[in-house]
């Protein structure tokens, strides 16, 4: 039995070696969009990105990219980041009880619910949702796509491009 296992192991090793000879590796300069060695950062120049500089409530809001996608931040975030567990300026305008008066988009119900433990947090922000910029990014104006994209979102709800219904549809199709 031991001899059969050793023979099988040797056969597998020979097969893998033959595969490696027939399939040369791809250089890291052949992948990605820069077409240079991925570890070469000496000539990297960051693009000057035109982030929205409009104050909160004044900027045009971009539609969501797909149903329940995190919306973009439509206003300047200078002075609002970094966000920590003890300092989150976003909630001062975006918590549901303040959003209507400030004209801000209210934090959705999914952020006020502990999905893991299936528990409504009675209007309190879930501890796992405090760092807004993990999912939400500032809008960028006039950016050209590096790769073409013909994706068109199909929103099930007529307000889906501006409103989340994640808690309502989270278990769709799950039995």
XYZ file of N, CA, C and O in Angstrom, residues 5-172:
672
model
N 1.118 4.444 -2.822
C 0.995 5.867 -2.499
C 2.221 6.618 -2.988
O 2.118 7.703 -3.565
N 3.404 6.045 -2.792
C 4.638 6.698 -3.250
C 4.656 6.801 -4.771
O 5.049 7.830 -5.333
N 4.204 5.755 -5.448
C 4.169 5.765 -6.911
C 3.173 6.806 -7.411
O 3.448 7.539 -8.371
N 2.033 6.883 -6.768
C 1.023 7.875 -7.135
C 1.559 9.295 -6.919
O 1.368 10.180 -7.738
N 2.276 9.512 -5.805
C 2.882 10.816 -5.522
C 3.903 11.193 -6.581
O 3.965 12.336 -7.045
N 4.737 10.248 -6.988
C 5.750 10.501 -8.021
C 5.086 10.812 -9.357
O 5.536 11.703 -10.095
N 4.018 10.096 -9.663
C 3.277 10.342 -10.906
C 2.678 11.749 -10.904
O 2.749 12.469 -11.900
N 2.103 12.163 -9.783
C 1.522 13.513 -9.669
C 2.604 14.572 -9.826
O 2.414 15.583 -10.512
N 3.762 14.370 -9.203
C 4.863 15.329 -9.299
C 5.341 15.443 -10.745
O 5.602 16.547 -11.240
N 5.449 14.320 -11.443
C 5.870 14.338 -12.842
C 4.847 15.062 -13.713
O 5.202 15.846 -14.603
N 3.577 14.843 -13.439
C 2.509 15.512 -14.190
C 2.574 17.024 -13.994
O 2.491 17.789 -14.950
N 2.728 17.471 -12.747
C 2.798 18.905 -12.464
C 4.027 19.538 -13.105
O 3.963 20.663 -13.616
N 5.144 18.831 -13.095
C 6.363 19.353 -13.732
C 6.155 19.489 -15.240
O 6.576 20.481 -15.846
N 5.499 18.520 -15.847
C 5.230 18.587 -17.291
C 4.306 19.759 -17.610
O 4.482 20.454 -18.615
N 3.318 19.977 -16.780
C 2.405 21.111 -16.990
C 3.162 22.432 -16.916
O 2.913 23.345 -17.698
N 4.083 22.550 -15.970
C 4.844 23.788 -15.809
C 5.723 24.042 -17.031
O 5.908 25.196 -17.441
N 6.261 23.005 -17.630
C 7.109 23.177 -18.816
C 6.293 23.629 -20.019
O 6.776 24.398 -20.850
N 5.061 23.163 -20.121
C 4.221 23.492 -21.263
C 3.498 24.828 -21.115
O 2.972 25.350 -22.082
N 3.422 25.371 -19.913
C 2.730 26.632 -19.663
C 3.674 27.619 -18.990
O 3.734 27.699 -17.773
N 4.416 28.376 -19.783
C 5.342 29.329 -19.158
C 4.562 30.367 -18.350
O 3.430 30.702 -18.679
N 5.177 30.845 -17.298
C 4.484 31.801 -16.430
C 4.300 33.138 -17.142
O 5.009 33.463 -18.090
N 3.345 33.886 -16.649
C 3.057 35.202 -17.201
C 3.804 36.224 -16.357
O 3.728 36.211 -15.130
N 4.501 37.105 -17.002
C 5.233 38.145 -16.304
C 4.253 39.132 -15.685
O 3.196 39.410 -16.252
N 4.626 39.685 -14.533
C 3.719 40.638 -13.896
C 3.608 41.935 -14.691
O 2.722 42.736 -14.443
N 4.457 42.142 -15.667
C 4.320 43.330 -16.520
C 3.273 43.113 -17.613
O 2.922 44.035 -18.325
N 2.766 41.885 -17.707
C 1.758 41.575 -18.713
C 0.334 41.612 -18.144
O -0.610 41.373 -18.869
N 0.217 41.873 -16.855
C -1.107 41.940 -16.259
C -1.332 43.344 -15.714
O -0.401 44.111 -15.551
N -2.549 43.685 -15.464
C -2.852 45.019 -14.955
C -2.996 46.015 -16.087
O -2.883 45.688 -17.270
N -3.213 47.260 -15.736
C -3.437 48.306 -16.725
C -2.194 49.149 -16.989
O -2.148 49.898 -17.951
N -1.159 49.030 -16.152
C 0.032 49.854 -16.321
C 1.042 49.259 -17.294
O 1.896 49.961 -17.818
N 1.019 47.945 -17.495
C 1.957 47.239 -18.367
C 3.413 47.470 -17.987
O 4.277 47.644 -18.830
N 3.676 47.512 -16.686
C 5.041 47.584 -16.159
C 5.129 46.610 -15.009
O 4.126 46.095 -14.523
N 6.351 46.368 -14.548
C 6.566 45.510 -13.394
C 5.729 46.038 -12.235
O 5.797 47.222 -11.893
N 4.927 45.180 -11.640
C 4.011 45.610 -10.586
C 4.735 46.170 -9.359
O 4.161 46.930 -8.593
N 6.000 45.791 -9.170
C 6.768 46.297 -8.034
C 7.486 47.598 -8.360
O 8.111 48.200 -7.508
N 7.407 48.037 -9.621
C 8.081 49.260 -10.056
C 7.148 50.447 -9.847
O 6.196 50.635 -10.579
N 7.458 51.239 -8.821
C 6.600 52.392 -8.567
C 7.350 53.718 -8.722
O 6.833 54.767 -8.386
N 8.553 53.668 -9.292
C 9.341 54.898 -9.391
C 8.738 55.895 -10.386
O 8.913 57.101 -10.235
N 8.029 55.424 -11.393
C 7.439 56.324 -12.386
C 5.933 56.491 -12.223
O 5.273 57.018 -13.110
N 5.394 56.042 -11.100
C 3.961 56.141 -10.877
C 3.599 57.596 -10.574
O 4.180 58.224 -9.684
N 2.657 58.120 -11.337
C 2.166 59.468 -11.109
C 0.667 59.352 -10.845
O -0.072 58.841 -11.685
N 0.267 59.796 -9.699
C -1.157 59.727 -9.373
C -1.907 60.772 -10.175
O -1.432 61.895 -10.349
N -3.077 60.395 -10.648
C -3.908 61.343 -11.393
C -4.443 62.405 -10.453
O -4.738 62.120 -9.294
N -4.566 63.598 -10.975
C -5.191 64.665 -10.208
C -6.694 64.479 -10.363
O -7.258 64.789 -11.412
N -7.323 63.940 -9.344
C -8.733 63.600 -9.423
C -9.562 64.792 -8.967
O -9.291 65.403 -7.937
N -10.572 65.101 -9.748
C -11.448 66.219 -9.456
C -12.617 65.731 -8.596
O -13.688 65.441 -9.097
N -12.359 65.632 -7.276
C -13.429 65.244 -6.368
C -14.413 66.392 -6.239
O -14.058 67.553 -6.395
N -15.626 66.064 -5.919
C -16.649 67.075 -5.723
C -16.227 67.989 -4.580
O -15.918 67.518 -3.496
N -16.204 69.254 -4.826
C -15.836 70.222 -3.791
C -17.053 70.981 -3.264
O -16.934 71.869 -2.444
N -18.217 70.628 -3.773
C -19.441 71.282 -3.319
C -19.700 70.933 -1.857
O -19.453 69.814 -1.429
N -20.233 71.874 -1.093
C -20.584 71.554 0.300
C -21.787 70.610 0.344
O -22.519 70.467 -0.640
N -21.968 69.983 1.483
C -23.089 69.052 1.662
C -24.402 69.721 1.281
O -24.651 70.869 1.613
N -25.221 68.988 0.538
C -26.525 69.483 0.121
C -26.538 70.273 -1.174
O -27.595 70.573 -1.707
N -25.359 70.612 -1.713
C -25.290 71.447 -2.907
C -24.903 70.666 -4.170
O -25.188 71.106 -5.271
N -24.248 69.540 -4.021
C -23.730 68.798 -5.171
C -24.799 67.903 -5.791
O -25.725 67.442 -5.118
N -24.651 67.649 -7.083
C -25.523 66.696 -7.781
C -25.174 65.291 -7.276
O -24.008 64.950 -7.139
N -26.185 64.500 -6.994
C -25.956 63.127 -6.545
C -25.940 62.190 -7.736
O -26.823 62.243 -8.581
N -24.949 61.320 -7.784
C -24.871 60.302 -8.823
C -25.809 59.147 -8.443
O -25.995 58.850 -7.267
N -26.386 58.493 -9.447
C -27.194 57.295 -9.189
C -26.294 56.181 -8.658
O -25.093 56.141 -8.940
N -26.910 55.240 -7.946
C -26.165 54.059 -7.506
C -25.779 53.228 -8.716
O -26.478 53.204 -9.718
N -24.687 52.519 -8.595
C -24.179 51.712 -9.705
C -25.026 50.478 -9.959
O -25.095 50.001 -11.082
N -25.657 49.952 -8.913
C -26.540 48.787 -9.013
C -27.419 48.779 -7.776
O -27.203 49.558 -6.848
N -28.406 47.913 -7.750
C -29.333 47.869 -6.624
C -28.597 47.645 -5.308
O -27.778 46.740 -5.190
N -28.861 48.503 -4.351
C -28.272 48.470 -3.014
C -26.767 48.709 -2.982
O -26.112 48.419 -1.981
N -26.217 49.240 -4.057
C -24.806 49.635 -4.039
C -24.640 50.786 -3.061
O -25.531 51.619 -2.920
N -23.503 50.855 -2.391
C -23.281 52.000 -1.511
C -23.273 53.284 -2.345
O -22.564 53.355 -3.349
N -24.052 54.282 -1.968
C -24.048 55.515 -2.760
C -22.723 56.260 -2.595
O -22.023 56.094 -1.602
N -22.399 57.056 -3.607
C -21.215 57.901 -3.533
C -21.451 59.024 -2.529
O -22.579 59.418 -2.263
N -20.375 59.565 -2.002
C -20.450 60.736 -1.135
C -20.448 61.948 -2.066
O -19.461 62.199 -2.757
N -21.540 62.717 -2.119
C -21.642 63.791 -3.104
C -21.035 65.123 -2.662
O -21.131 66.098 -3.386
N -20.408 65.151 -1.496
C -19.878 66.428 -0.997
C -18.428 66.273 -0.565
O -17.910 65.167 -0.408
N -17.796 67.391 -0.360
C -16.411 67.428 0.100
C -16.319 66.789 1.491
O -17.197 66.985 2.331
N -15.264 66.013 1.733
C -15.107 65.355 3.035
C -13.966 65.952 3.856
O -13.609 65.396 4.890
N -13.437 67.079 3.399
C -12.353 67.704 4.162
C -12.846 68.030 5.574
O -13.909 68.615 5.764
N -12.067 67.601 6.562
C -12.431 67.813 7.955
C -13.355 66.745 8.519
O -13.619 66.741 9.724
N -13.858 65.855 7.669
C -14.776 64.807 8.124
C -14.089 63.453 8.275
O -14.643 62.543 8.895
N -12.936 63.304 7.678
C -12.182 62.056 7.750
C -10.821 62.355 8.365
O -10.350 63.485 8.264
N -10.182 61.429 9.023
C -10.550 60.022 9.116
C -11.710 59.800 10.093
O -11.941 60.597 10.993
N -12.394 58.702 9.860
C -13.517 58.306 10.706
C -13.012 57.250 11.681
O -12.348 56.299 11.283
N -13.340 57.428 12.936
C -13.000 56.424 13.948
C -14.278 56.053 14.688
O -15.316 56.693 14.519
N -14.180 55.049 15.513
C -15.348 54.613 16.281
C -15.847 55.725 17.196
O -17.036 55.851 17.451
N -14.917 56.562 17.679
C -15.290 57.639 18.600
C -15.526 58.982 17.908
O -16.010 59.913 18.533
N -15.165 59.089 16.630
C -15.342 60.353 15.915
C -15.855 60.076 14.502
O -15.086 59.711 13.615
N -17.150 60.242 14.327
C -17.780 60.008 13.037
C -18.713 61.179 12.738
O -19.828 61.246 13.239
N -18.217 62.111 11.917
C -18.993 63.304 11.594
C -20.171 62.982 10.668
O -21.134 63.748 10.604
N -20.128 61.879 9.963
C -21.199 61.519 9.022
C -22.547 61.377 9.738
O -23.583 61.785 9.214
N -22.509 60.773 10.931
C -23.763 60.497 11.631
C -24.469 61.756 12.103
O -25.674 61.736 12.369
N -23.751 62.884 12.201
C -24.388 64.109 12.661
C -25.454 64.594 11.688
O -26.384 65.284 12.082
N -25.321 64.244 10.418
C -26.331 64.622 9.415
C -27.121 63.427 8.891
O -28.273 63.581 8.492
N -26.502 62.252 8.848
C -27.107 61.122 8.138
C -27.904 60.143 8.996
O -28.581 59.271 8.442
N -27.854 60.258 10.326
C -28.723 59.402 11.141
C -30.162 59.782 10.812
O -30.463 60.965 10.602
N -31.067 58.826 10.716
C -32.440 59.115 10.288
C -33.121 60.255 11.039
O -33.857 61.035 10.440
N -32.855 60.387 12.318
C -33.522 61.443 13.080
C -33.032 62.849 12.727
O -33.704 63.834 13.013
N -31.854 62.962 12.075
C -31.324 64.269 11.676
C -31.424 64.507 10.178
O -31.405 65.648 9.724
N -31.489 63.442 9.388
C -31.384 63.537 7.929
C -32.478 64.390 7.302
O -32.214 65.183 6.403
N -33.696 64.232 7.756
C -34.800 64.981 7.142
C -34.582 66.487 7.301
O -34.745 67.254 6.357
N -34.200 66.914 8.495
C -33.987 68.343 8.755
C -32.781 68.891 8.008
O -32.772 70.057 7.616
N -31.753 68.062 7.825
C -30.540 68.545 7.164
C -30.579 68.337 5.650
O -29.708 68.833 4.947
N -31.575 67.590 5.149
C -31.658 67.307 3.717
C -30.692 66.229 3.266
O -30.465 66.035 2.073
N -30.107 65.507 4.215
C -29.141 64.449 3.897
C -29.861 63.129 3.617
O -31.004 62.932 4.027
N -29.166 62.246 2.950
C -29.674 60.894 2.740
C -29.586 60.157 4.076
O -28.507 60.097 4.666
N -30.698 59.602 4.576
C -30.632 58.914 5.867
C -29.892 57.586 5.763
O -29.939 56.902 4.741
N -29.191 57.244 6.830
C -28.539 55.939 6.919
C -29.637 54.888 6.786
O -30.674 54.983 7.442
N -29.457 53.862 5.929
C -30.523 52.881 5.729
C -30.708 51.949 6.923
O -29.825 51.811 7.770
N -31.845 51.315 6.950
C -32.194 50.396 8.044
C -31.169 49.277 8.210
O -30.933 48.810 9.322
N -30.510 48.877 7.131
C -29.519 47.795 7.217
C -28.336 48.171 8.096
O -27.657 47.302 8.636
N -28.071 49.469 8.266
C -26.965 49.925 9.101
C -27.376 50.039 10.574
O -26.539 50.204 11.441
N -28.666 49.937 10.828
C -29.202 50.042 12.182
C -29.718 48.681 12.645
O -30.584 48.582 13.511
N -29.170 47.653 12.041
C -29.614 46.275 12.283
C -28.378 45.391 12.326
O -27.478 45.524 11.496
N -28.283 44.507 13.282
C -27.184 43.553 13.378
C -27.567 42.335 12.545
O -28.324 41.474 12.999
N -27.090 42.304 11.322
C -27.463 41.231 10.391
C -26.968 39.877 10.886
O -27.666 38.875 10.798
N -25.776 39.839 11.449
C -25.198 38.575 11.922
C -26.065 37.932 13.000
O -26.291 36.726 12.998
N -26.545 38.736 13.935
C -27.346 38.210 15.050
C -28.842 38.423 14.880
O -29.611 38.169 15.804
N -29.252 38.935 13.712
C -30.669 39.173 13.396
C -31.347 39.973 14.506
O -32.350 39.566 15.063
N -30.766 41.153 14.794
C -31.270 41.950 15.899
C -31.432 43.403 15.468
O -30.490 44.024 14.972
N -32.618 43.943 15.670
C -32.875 45.360 15.425
C -32.198 46.144 16.545
O -32.381 45.845 17.724
N -31.414 47.158 16.197
C -30.653 47.910 17.190
C -31.380 49.168 17.663
O -30.762 50.044 18.273
N -32.664 49.254 17.370
C -33.521 50.350 17.853
C -32.935 51.728 17.540
O -32.839 52.585 18.408
N -32.509 51.909 16.293
C -32.025 53.217 15.858
C -30.566 53.488 16.136
O -30.052 54.554 15.806
N -29.838 52.531 16.714
C -28.412 52.695 16.998
C -27.612 52.137 15.812
O -27.944 51.103 15.252
N -26.553 52.835 15.437
C -25.691 52.392 14.348
C -24.970 51.109 14.732
O -24.391 51.025 15.818
N -25.014 50.106 13.862
C -24.323 48.845 14.100
C -22.825 49.113 14.243
O -22.240 49.870 13.473
N -22.198 48.498 15.244
C -20.769 48.700 15.496
C -19.895 48.329 14.297
O -18.773 48.807 14.179
N -20.384 47.479 13.421
C -19.611 47.086 12.245
C -19.793 48.059 11.085
O -19.188 47.887 10.035
N -20.627 49.075 11.253
C -20.933 50.002 10.161
C -20.443 51.419 10.409
O -20.818 52.332 9.695
N -19.627 51.643 11.429
C -19.256 53.017 11.774
C -18.302 53.651 10.764
O -18.295 54.859 10.594
N -17.455 52.866 10.086
C -16.458 53.444 9.183
C -17.042 53.586 7.785
O -16.868 52.740 6.921
N -17.718 54.674 7.552
C -18.475 54.915 6.320
C -17.625 54.778 5.054
O -18.078 54.258 4.045
N -16.370 55.258 5.118
C -15.532 55.271 3.918
C -14.965 53.898 3.567
O -14.219 53.769 2.605
N -15.344 52.873 4.307
C -15.002 51.513 3.886
C -15.776 51.172 2.610
O -15.247 50.530 1.714
N -17.014 51.631 2.523
C -17.861 51.335 1.368
C -18.188 52.563 0.523
O -18.339 52.454 -0.690
N -18.310 53.707 1.146
C -18.717 54.922 0.441
C -17.489 55.740 0.064
O -16.616 55.971 0.902
N -17.428 56.179 -1.192
C -16.306 56.983 -1.677
C -16.835 58.284 -2.266
O -17.985 58.373 -2.684
N -15.962 59.273 -2.314
C -16.356 60.561 -2.884
C -16.582 60.437 -4.386
O -15.870 59.714 -5.073
N -17.559 61.171 -4.867
C -17.804 61.251 -6.308
C -16.611 61.913 -6.979
O -15.984 62.791 -6.417
N -16.330 61.473 -8.195
C -15.271 62.087 -8.992
C -15.910 62.603 -10.268
O -16.644 61.880 -10.937
N -15.628 63.819 -10.603
C -16.206 64.419 -11.809
C -15.257 64.278 -12.993
O -14.047 64.419 -12.845
N -15.816 64.007 -14.163
C -15.045 63.987 -15.403
C -14.013 62.886 -15.515
O -12.988 63.064 -16.154
N -14.253 61.740 -14.925
C -13.310 60.629 -14.988
C -13.613 59.778 -16.214
O -14.770 59.441 -16.467
N -12.586 59.430 -16.966
C -12.774 58.536 -18.107
C -12.492 57.104 -17.660
O -11.584 56.863 -16.863
N -13.253 56.190 -18.198
C -13.086 54.781 -17.843
C -11.828 54.220 -18.490
O -11.543 54.500 -19.652
N -11.089 53.420 -17.729
C -9.920 52.748 -18.293
C -10.337 51.538 -19.129
O -9.678 51.168 -20.079
N -11.439 50.930 -18.742
C -11.952 49.755 -19.428
C -13.424 50.016 -19.735
O -14.168 50.471 -18.862
N -13.839 49.750 -20.946
C -15.232 49.972 -21.330
C -16.190 49.150 -20.489
O -15.865 48.064 -20.032
N -17.377 49.675 -20.287
C -18.358 49.005 -19.458
C -19.739 49.272 -20.031
O -20.151 50.416 -20.143
N -20.456 48.224 -20.377
C -21.804 48.363 -20.929
C -22.874 47.951 -19.928
O -24.030 47.811 -20.276
N -22.459 47.769 -18.665
C -23.402 47.339 -17.633
C -24.474 48.396 -17.422
O -24.195 49.581 -17.299
N -25.711 47.953 -17.373
C -26.847 48.822 -17.066
C -27.572 48.199 -15.882
O -28.007 47.048 -15.946
N -27.718 48.933 -14.782
C -28.385 48.360 -13.610
C -29.869 48.135 -13.866
O -30.499 48.855 -14.627
N -30.392 47.109 -13.246
C -31.813 46.785 -13.346
C -32.390 46.866 -11.933
O -32.260 45.932 -11.151
N -32.962 48.009 -11.611
C -33.512 48.225 -10.269
C -34.924 47.657 -10.190
O -35.758 47.947 -11.031
N -35.181 46.846 -9.172
C -36.511 46.275 -8.987
C -37.490 47.310 -8.459
O -38.684 47.182 -8.654
N -36.996 48.312 -7.788
C -37.826 49.355 -7.211
C -37.561 50.650 -7.967
O -36.423 50.942 -8.323
N -38.593 51.452 -8.220
C -38.412 52.675 -9.001
C -37.492 53.674 -8.302
O -36.898 54.518 -8.941
N -37.357 53.571 -6.981
C -36.447 54.446 -6.233
C -35.090 53.793 -5.970
O -34.293 54.326 -5.215
N -34.838 52.641 -6.571
C -33.630 51.866 -6.292
C -32.325 52.565 -6.590
O -31.307 52.240 -5.995
N -32.339 53.536 -7.499
C -31.084 54.222 -7.809
C -30.716 55.243 -6.734
O -29.613 55.785 -6.740
N -31.637 55.493 -5.804
C -31.383 56.481 -4.753
C -31.687 55.976 -3.348
O -31.439 56.674 -2.383
N -32.216 54.767 -3.230
C -32.661 54.294 -1.915
C -32.324 52.814 -1.744
O -32.427 52.036 -2.673
N -31.946 52.435 -0.528
C -31.610 51.048 -0.229
C -32.835 50.299 0.282
O -33.637 50.839 1.032
N -32.957 49.054 -0.148
C -33.990 48.165 0.395
C -33.350 46.826 0.775
O -33.979 45.788 0.709
N -32.088 46.885 1.193
C -31.314 45.681 1.453
C -31.980 44.748 2.461
O -32.051 43.543 2.230
N -32.466 45.270 3.561
C -33.085 44.391 4.562
C -34.323 43.701 4.019
O -34.636 42.570 4.389
N -35.037 44.360 3.095
C -36.240 43.770 2.519
C -35.937 42.637 1.555
O -36.725 41.704 1.409
N -34.807 42.703 0.876
C -34.502 41.721 -0.173
C -33.314 40.817 0.172
O -32.932 39.976 -0.626
N -32.749 40.990 1.357
C -31.538 40.268 1.726
C -31.668 38.743 1.560
O -30.750 38.093 1.099
N -32.812 38.196 1.885
C -32.984 36.743 1.826
C -33.775 36.277 0.620
O -34.210 35.130 0.581
N -33.942 37.152 -0.385
C -34.642 36.721 -1.604
C -33.937 35.513 -2.205
O -32.712 35.504 -2.384
